[in-house]
Amino acid sequence: NPHPLSMVAASHPLFQGGGGRYVPHIVTVSLDSSPPPDGELMQLDPKVLRTESMRKYPKLGQLLMAAPLDGAKASGVTCVKLSPSAEYCLLGYGVRENIPSVDGLDENRHPVTALYNVKKGMKHVSTLTSADDDVNIARFHPESGHGFVYGTKQGRVRVLAPRVWNHYHVDDDE
């Protein structure tokens, strides 16, 4: 049976009859590889197929949080990255799904990246839109707070940061 968080409930607006449908989720899992207390092995249900490592490390791989992606945008996600602090999740979109203009211009814009706060239950922080870019890959700067970069299918590289990246590594003696 599928995990309950992987299905749309009958009460949800995306439900389309017939027992629900699968919905992509961003999930966080435990990387805790500490053994059970006192070195005791966890007793497992014999009806469930498990590996020996699950007995030795019961918290490893445990589902911590799952947040569904917007069904309309999920098919366009080309990459999912966590920030260095694991506080934020960055999604890159590579398929154009136009959204209505908010400023009255005729230019069709579509989501390029979306930022979510993982520690607040995958709360949406912001979405960057573009009329020209389709994201191939998006990455956070390796140091927290320095922004992110994305590469496009059109061959462009976009840097989004509070200031120019080389500013962070300029030697003050020069």
Coordinates of C-alpha atoms in Angstrom, one line a residue:
N1 CA 0.0 0.0 0.0
P2 CA 1.2 3.5 -0.7
H3 CA 2.2 5.8 2.2
P4 CA -0.8 7.8 3.4
L5 CA 1.0 11.1 2.6
S6 CA 1.5 10.1 -1.0
M7 CA -2.2 10.1 -1.8
V8 CA -4.7 12.9 -2.2
A9 CA -7.6 12.5 0.3
A10 CA -11.1 12.3 -1.0
S11 CA -11.9 15.6 0.7
H12 CA -9.0 17.4 -1.1
P13 CA -9.8 19.5 -4.2
L14 CA -7.3 17.5 -6.3
F15 CA -9.1 14.3 -5.6
Q16 CA -10.5 12.8 -8.9
G17 CA -12.5 9.8 -7.7
G18 CA -11.3 6.2 -7.8
G19 CA -9.4 6.2 -4.5
G20 CA -7.2 9.3 -5.0
R21 CA -4.1 9.9 -7.1
Y22 CA -0.4 10.1 -6.4
V23 CA 1.0 13.5 -5.6
P24 CA 4.7 14.3 -5.6
H25 CA 6.0 15.4 -2.2
I26 CA 9.1 17.0 -0.8
V27 CA 10.1 14.8 2.1
T28 CA 12.7 15.0 4.8
V29 CA 14.0 11.8 6.4
S30 CA 16.1 11.1 9.4
L31 CA 19.9 10.6 8.9
D32 CA 20.3 9.6 12.6
S33 CA 22.4 6.4 12.6
S34 CA 22.6 6.0 16.3
P35 CA 21.9 2.5 17.6
P36 CA 18.9 1.8 19.8
P37 CA 19.4 2.4 23.6
D38 CA 21.6 -0.2 25.4
G39 CA 22.5 -1.7 22.0
E40 CA 19.2 -3.7 21.9
L41 CA 17.9 -4.5 18.5
M42 CA 14.5 -3.3 17.6
Q43 CA 11.8 -6.0 17.2
L44 CA 10.3 -5.9 13.8
D45 CA 6.9 -7.0 12.4
P46 CA 7.7 -10.3 10.6
K47 CA 5.0 -9.5 8.0
V48 CA 6.9 -6.4 6.8
L49 CA 10.0 -6.8 4.6
R50 CA 12.9 -4.9 6.3
T51 CA 16.6 -5.0 6.2
E52 CA 19.0 -5.9 9.0
S53 CA 20.2 -2.2 9.1
M54 CA 16.7 -1.1 10.1
R55 CA 17.1 -3.2 13.2
K56 CA 20.5 -1.7 14.0
Y57 CA 19.5 1.9 13.1
P58 CA 15.8 2.3 13.7
K59 CA 15.7 6.1 13.1
L60 CA 17.7 6.0 9.9
G61 CA 15.4 6.8 7.0
Q62 CA 12.4 7.6 9.2
L63 CA 10.0 10.0 7.6
L64 CA 10.2 13.4 9.4
M65 CA 8.0 15.6 7.2
A66 CA 6.3 15.5 3.9
A67 CA 4.8 18.4 2.0
P68 CA 2.8 18.0 -1.2
L69 CA 3.9 19.9 -4.3
D70 CA 1.3 22.0 -6.2
G71 CA -0.1 19.5 -8.7
A72 CA -0.1 22.0 -11.5
K73 CA 3.6 22.7 -11.1
A74 CA 5.0 19.3 -10.0
S75 CA 5.6 18.0 -13.5
G76 CA 7.9 20.9 -14.3
V77 CA 10.3 20.4 -11.4
T78 CA 13.8 19.8 -12.6
C79 CA 15.7 19.9 -9.4
V80 CA 15.3 20.0 -5.6
K81 CA 18.1 21.3 -3.3
L82 CA 18.4 21.9 0.4
S83 CA 20.2 24.9 1.7
P84 CA 23.5 24.4 3.6
S85 CA 21.6 24.8 6.9
A86 CA 18.8 22.5 5.7
E87 CA 16.4 25.3 6.6
Y88 CA 15.3 26.0 3.0
C89 CA 14.3 24.0 0.0
L90 CA 14.9 25.3 -3.5
L91 CA 12.9 24.0 -6.5
G92 CA 13.9 24.7 -10.0
Y93 CA 11.2 24.6 -12.8
G94 CA 12.2 23.7 -16.4
V95 CA 8.8 23.4 -18.0
R96 CA 6.9 26.6 -18.9
E97 CA 3.5 26.8 -17.2
N98 CA 2.5 30.4 -17.7
I99 CA 0.8 32.3 -15.0
P100 CA -1.4 35.3 -15.4
S101 CA 0.2 38.7 -15.6
V102 CA 0.0 40.7 -12.3
D103 CA 1.1 44.1 -13.7
G104 CA -1.1 44.2 -16.8
L105 CA 1.8 43.6 -19.2
D106 CA 1.3 41.1 -22.1
E107 CA 4.5 39.3 -21.2
N108 CA 3.8 35.7 -20.2
R109 CA 5.8 34.7 -17.1
H110 CA 6.2 31.3 -15.6
P111 CA 7.8 30.0 -12.3
V112 CA 11.6 29.5 -12.5
T113 CA 12.4 28.8 -8.8
A114 CA 10.4 28.5 -5.6
L115 CA 11.8 28.7 -2.1
Y116 CA 10.3 26.9 0.9
N117 CA 11.1 27.0 4.6
V118 CA 11.6 23.4 5.6
K119 CA 11.6 24.0 9.4
K120 CA 8.2 25.7 9.2
G121 CA 6.5 22.8 7.5
M122 CA 7.5 23.6 3.9
K123 CA 6.0 27.1 4.1
H124 CA 6.3 28.9 0.8
V125 CA 8.8 31.8 1.0
S126 CA 8.9 33.1 -2.6
T127 CA 8.6 32.2 -6.2
L128 CA 10.8 33.8 -8.9
T129 CA 9.2 34.1 -12.4
S130 CA 10.6 34.7 -15.8
A131 CA 9.5 35.2 -19.4
D132 CA 12.7 33.7 -20.8
D133 CA 14.3 31.1 -18.6
D134 CA 13.7 27.4 -18.2
V135 CA 15.8 26.0 -15.3
N136 CA 18.1 23.1 -15.9
I137 CA 19.8 23.1 -12.4
A138 CA 19.6 25.3 -9.3
R139 CA 22.0 25.3 -6.4
F140 CA 22.5 27.2 -3.2
H141 CA 25.8 28.9 -2.5
P142 CA 27.8 26.5 -0.2
E143 CA 27.8 29.1 2.6
S144 CA 24.4 30.0 4.3
G145 CA 22.9 33.4 3.4
H146 CA 24.9 33.9 0.2
G147 CA 22.0 33.2 -2.2
F148 CA 21.7 30.7 -5.1
V149 CA 22.5 30.2 -8.7
Y150 CA 20.6 28.6 -11.5
G151 CA 21.5 27.5 -15.0
T152 CA 19.0 27.6 -17.9
K153 CA 18.3 25.4 -20.8
Q154 CA 19.0 28.4 -22.9
G155 CA 22.7 28.5 -21.7
R156 CA 22.4 31.4 -19.2
V157 CA 23.6 31.4 -15.6
R158 CA 21.7 33.6 -13.1
V159 CA 23.1 34.5 -9.7
L160 CA 20.6 35.7 -7.0
A161 CA 22.4 36.9 -3.9
P162 CA 22.4 39.9 -1.5
R163 CA 25.7 41.0 -3.1
V164 CA 28.2 39.9 -5.7
W165 CA 29.7 36.5 -4.8
N166 CA 33.3 37.5 -5.4
H167 CA 32.7 40.3 -2.8
Y168 CA 32.7 37.6 0.0
H169 CA 36.2 36.5 -0.8
V170 CA 38.0 39.7 -1.6
D171 CA 41.2 40.1 0.4
D172 CA 41.0 43.3 2.5
D173 CA 44.7 43.9 2.3
E174 CA 44.6 44.8 -1.4

